[in-house]
Short mmCIF file of C-alpha atoms in Angstrom, two decimals:
data_model
loop_
_atom_site.label_atom_id
_atom_site.label_comp_id
_atom_site.label_asym_id
_atom_site.label_seq_id
_atom_site.Cartn_x
_atom_site.Cartn_y
_atom_site.Cartn_z
CA ALA A 4 -13.75 11.22 1.82
CA GLN A 5 -11.91 8.71 3.95
CA SER A 6 -8.64 9.12 5.80
CA VAL A 7 -6.31 7.31 8.14
CA THR A 8 -4.09 8.70 10.88
CA GLN A 9 -1.28 6.66 12.37
CA LEU A 10 -0.11 8.05 15.69
CA GLY A 11 3.65 7.90 15.97
CA SER A 12 5.91 7.71 12.94
CA HIS A 13 8.48 5.74 14.98
CA VAL A 14 7.87 3.21 17.73
CA SER A 15 10.65 1.44 19.60
CA VAL A 16 10.15 -1.61 21.84
CA SER A 17 12.34 -4.18 23.50
CA GLU A 18 12.31 -7.78 22.34
CA GLY A 19 9.56 -9.61 24.21
CA ALA A 20 7.59 -6.43 24.98
CA LEU A 21 4.09 -5.57 23.82
CA VAL A 22 3.77 -3.97 20.41
CA LEU A 23 1.01 -1.36 20.01
CA LEU A 24 0.69 0.59 16.76
CA ARG A 25 -2.16 3.08 16.64
CA CYS A 26 -4.51 3.79 13.76
CA ASN A 27 -7.58 6.01 13.65
CA TYR A 28 -9.80 6.32 10.62
CA SER A 29 -12.39 8.67 9.25
CA SER A 30 -15.12 7.28 7.03
CA SER A 31 -18.63 8.29 6.02
CA VAL A 32 -19.57 4.66 5.31
CA PRO A 33 -18.73 1.42 7.12
CA PRO A 34 -15.05 0.92 6.40
CA TYR A 35 -12.91 -1.99 5.42
CA LEU A 36 -9.60 -1.64 7.30
CA PHE A 37 -6.21 -3.17 6.65
CA TRP A 38 -2.77 -3.42 8.16
CA TYR A 39 0.16 -3.99 5.82
CA VAL A 40 3.82 -4.58 6.69
CA GLN A 41 6.80 -3.54 4.60
CA TYR A 42 10.22 -5.05 5.23
CA PRO A 43 13.26 -3.13 3.95
CA ASN A 44 13.45 -2.91 0.17
CA GLN A 45 10.33 -5.02 -0.32
CA GLY A 46 6.72 -4.51 -1.30
CA LEU A 47 3.79 -4.45 1.09
CA GLN A 48 2.42 -7.64 2.60
CA LEU A 49 -1.04 -7.98 4.12
CA LEU A 50 -0.99 -8.59 7.88
CA LEU A 51 -4.74 -8.61 8.52
CA LYS A 52 -8.01 -7.01 7.48
CA TYR A 53 -11.39 -6.08 8.93
CA THR A 54 -14.41 -6.43 6.64
CA SER A 55 -17.38 -6.03 9.03
CA ALA A 56 -17.29 -9.53 10.49
CA ALA A 57 -15.63 -10.16 13.88
CA THR A 58 -14.28 -6.99 15.48
CA LEU A 59 -11.13 -8.74 16.74
CA VAL A 60 -9.09 -9.78 13.75
CA LYS A 61 -6.13 -12.13 13.90
CA GLY A 62 -3.40 -11.91 11.31
CA ILE A 63 -0.09 -13.45 10.43
CA ASN A 64 3.00 -13.55 12.66
CA GLY A 65 0.98 -13.26 15.90
CA PHE A 66 -0.48 -9.82 15.18
CA GLU A 67 -4.07 -8.86 15.84
CA ALA A 68 -6.21 -5.73 15.65
CA GLU A 69 -9.51 -4.68 17.16
CA PHE A 70 -12.08 -2.58 15.33
CA LYS A 71 -13.70 -0.08 17.70
CA LYS A 72 -16.39 1.90 15.98
CA SER A 73 -17.03 4.19 18.96
CA GLU A 74 -13.37 5.23 18.95
CA THR A 75 -12.92 5.03 15.13
CA SER A 76 -9.79 3.02 15.83
CA PHE A 77 -8.09 -0.09 14.49
CA HIS A 78 -4.95 -0.48 16.60
CA LEU A 79 -2.46 -3.25 15.85
CA THR A 80 -1.01 -5.32 18.70
CA LYS A 81 1.33 -8.21 19.32
CA PRO A 82 1.92 -9.54 22.85
CA SER A 83 5.65 -10.20 22.47
CA ALA A 84 7.89 -8.46 19.96
CA HIS A 85 10.48 -10.39 17.99
CA MET A 86 13.51 -8.96 16.25
CA SER A 87 12.03 -10.04 12.92
CA ASP A 88 9.05 -7.69 13.49
CA ALA A 89 11.23 -4.67 12.75
CA ALA A 90 9.62 -3.11 9.68
CA GLU A 91 7.31 -0.31 8.58
CA TYR A 92 3.60 -0.80 9.18
CA PHE A 93 0.79 0.85 7.26
CA CYS A 94 -2.88 1.15 8.16
CA ALA A 95 -5.28 1.59 5.24
CA VAL A 96 -8.99 2.10 4.60
CA THR A 97 -11.01 1.47 1.46
CA HIS A 98 -13.17 3.93 -0.37
CA GLY A 99 -15.55 1.07 -1.07
CA GLY A 100 -17.92 1.19 -3.99
CA THR A 101 -17.98 -0.99 -7.07
CA SER A 102 -15.16 0.49 -9.14
CA GLY A 103 -12.18 -1.19 -7.56
CA SER A 104 -10.98 -1.13 -3.97
CA ARG A 105 -9.20 2.21 -3.70
CA LEU A 106 -7.05 2.18 -0.57
CA THR A 107 -6.15 5.26 1.43
CA PHE A 108 -2.99 4.72 3.46
CA GLY A 109 -1.72 6.24 6.65
CA GLU A 110 1.76 7.71 6.75
CA GLY A 111 3.29 4.59 8.24
CA THR A 112 4.92 3.65 11.55
CA GLN A 113 8.49 2.43 11.66
CA LEU A 114 8.85 -0.27 14.33
CA THR A 115 12.27 -0.83 15.88
CA VAL A 116 12.84 -3.86 18.13
CA ASN A 117 15.76 -3.58 20.51
CA PRO A 118 17.58 -6.67 21.84
CA ASN B 27 2.46 -18.10 -9.21
CA ALA B 28 4.71 -15.07 -9.45
CA GLY B 29 1.98 -12.75 -8.10
CA VAL B 30 2.66 -9.15 -9.11
CA THR B 31 5.88 -8.45 -11.00
CA GLN B 32 7.39 -5.07 -11.83
CA THR B 33 10.18 -4.02 -14.17
CA PRO B 34 12.65 -2.46 -13.88
CA LYS B 35 13.69 -2.69 -10.21
CA PHE B 36 15.85 0.44 -10.42
CA GLN B 37 16.05 3.32 -12.86
CA VAL B 38 17.92 6.61 -13.07
CA LEU B 39 16.63 9.26 -15.46
CA LYS B 40 17.64 12.76 -16.38
CA THR B 41 15.07 15.54 -16.19
CA GLY B 42 12.93 15.52 -19.32
CA GLN B 43 13.50 11.89 -20.23
CA SER B 44 10.61 9.50 -20.59
CA MET B 45 10.13 5.95 -19.43
CA THR B 46 7.50 3.28 -18.87
CA LEU B 47 7.18 1.16 -15.76
CA GLN B 48 5.76 -2.27 -16.42
CA CYS B 49 3.51 -4.31 -14.16
CA ALA B 50 1.97 -7.75 -14.64
CA GLN B 51 -0.12 -10.02 -12.43
CA ASP B 52 -0.95 -13.70 -12.84
CA MET B 53 -3.82 -13.92 -10.34
CA ASN B 54 -6.61 -13.17 -12.84
CA HIS B 55 -7.48 -9.99 -10.90
CA ASN B 56 -9.79 -7.41 -12.42
CA SER B 57 -8.38 -4.33 -10.68
CA MET B 58 -4.87 -2.92 -10.83
CA TYR B 59 -3.26 0.14 -9.21
CA TRP B 60 -0.18 2.33 -9.30
CA TYR B 61 1.11 3.99 -6.12
CA ARG B 62 4.10 6.09 -5.26
CA GLN B 63 5.79 5.96 -1.86
CA ASP B 64 7.64 8.92 -0.43
CA PRO B 65 9.18 9.18 3.06
CA GLY B 66 6.65 10.23 5.69
CA MET B 67 3.76 10.24 3.22
CA GLY B 68 2.69 6.63 3.05
CA LEU B 69 1.51 5.37 -0.34
CA ARG B 70 -0.46 7.63 -2.63
CA LEU B 71 -2.60 6.38 -5.49
CA ILE B 72 -1.56 7.65 -8.92
CA TYR B 73 -3.96 5.80 -11.23
CA TYR B 74 -6.06 2.69 -11.06
CA SER B 75 -7.92 0.39 -13.40
CA ALA B 76 -11.07 -1.17 -11.97
CA SER B 77 -11.34 -3.56 -14.90
CA GLU B 78 -9.81 -4.22 -18.29
CA GLY B 79 -10.48 -1.28 -20.59
CA THR B 80 -10.99 1.33 -17.85
CA THR B 81 -8.60 3.67 -16.06
CA ASP B 82 -9.18 6.45 -13.54
CA LYS B 83 -7.13 9.11 -11.81
CA GLY B 84 -6.13 8.70 -8.23
CA GLU B 85 -4.80 11.23 -5.74
CA VAL B 86 -1.63 12.32 -7.59
CA PRO B 87 -2.04 11.74 -11.37
CA ASN B 88 -0.25 14.82 -12.73
CA GLY B 89 2.78 13.97 -14.87
CA TYR B 90 1.75 10.35 -15.42
CA ASN B 91 -0.21 8.30 -17.91
CA VAL B 92 -1.31 4.68 -17.75
CA SER B 93 -2.32 1.91 -20.11
CA ARG B 94 -4.27 -1.22 -19.20
CA LEU B 95 -2.84 -3.34 -21.98
CA ASN B 96 -4.91 -6.42 -21.13
CA LYS B 97 -6.20 -8.07 -17.98
CA ARG B 98 -2.67 -9.00 -16.83
CA GLU B 99 -0.70 -5.85 -17.59
CA PHE B 100 -0.90 -2.23 -16.40
CA SER B 101 1.87 0.20 -17.34
CA LEU B 102 2.76 3.63 -15.98
CA ARG B 103 4.42 6.20 -18.23
CA LEU B 104 6.37 9.31 -17.34
CA GLU B 105 6.44 11.47 -20.47
CA SER B 106 8.88 14.11 -19.19
CA ALA B 107 10.43 13.12 -15.90
CA ALA B 108 10.96 15.72 -13.16
CA PRO B 109 13.01 15.50 -9.94
CA SER B 110 9.72 15.60 -7.99
CA GLN B 111 8.94 12.18 -9.47
CA THR B 112 11.87 10.59 -7.66
CA SER B 113 10.12 7.94 -5.62
CA VAL B 114 9.45 4.25 -5.16
CA TYR B 115 6.61 3.06 -7.37
CA PHE B 116 4.41 0.11 -6.47
CA CYS B 117 1.93 -1.75 -8.59
CA ALA B 118 -0.88 -3.72 -6.95
CA SER B 119 -3.82 -5.84 -8.01
CA SER B 120 -7.03 -7.03 -6.40
CA GLY B 121 -9.80 -9.48 -7.14
CA GLY B 122 -13.17 -9.60 -5.44
CA SER B 123 -11.96 -9.57 -1.83
CA ASP B 124 -10.78 -5.91 -1.52
CA THR B 125 -7.31 -7.18 -0.59
CA GLN B 126 -4.58 -5.65 -2.71
CA TYR B 127 -1.43 -7.59 -3.54
CA PHE B 128 1.71 -5.59 -4.15
CA GLY B 129 4.71 -5.97 -6.39
CA PRO B 130 8.30 -5.48 -5.18
CA GLY B 131 8.53 -1.89 -6.38
CA THR B 132 10.62 0.23 -8.75
CA ARG B 133 13.07 2.75 -7.32
CA LEU B 134 13.22 5.74 -9.64
CA THR B 135 15.68 8.61 -9.36
CA VAL B 136 15.31 11.67 -11.58
CA LEU B 137 18.40 13.87 -11.72
#
């Protein structure tokens, strides 16, 4: 079985400050890892994904994440927060296999950006 | 390309009523999924269809049925709605890249 833990259900930063959203995973096989963003009253949008290539993954809107196997982590960062980054962020891991890409999601982290 | 579309956007039901949530994708994806989102619980997989003609249970299938009507369409049916099924429902699809693309969601309230 695979699982994801997101540390901190709410994170608050000032505009221009570093954003760090934490994600730890558990997987018995090499994982594929994802970060999705959800803006209010919208569906989920892919930010970035790790699929066993480069361990530092760059995504949209200036976000990036680093896969650290030794720490079973895939934390999301952005050097300078913008007001438009306020949203809920979800980390997810695949079950893998051949019968579809079943995602297991973390509980989500609500990011607030203060002016 | 519309991507993944869902209907309706909002629905209010009374306990015991039935309804079907519709989902369609125009990306020629093989796999489609239904999730529910509840506060503090992330998204949980209800059912999925790895390819046309197949469906499988996910994490929380009780009280739901699905139909993969064709490659484009995947519907979710609540036969006898319960207040515990009040949630936001998302449909998603994926092709060969493991990335899932999500629809805008259906907000369902069961009174």
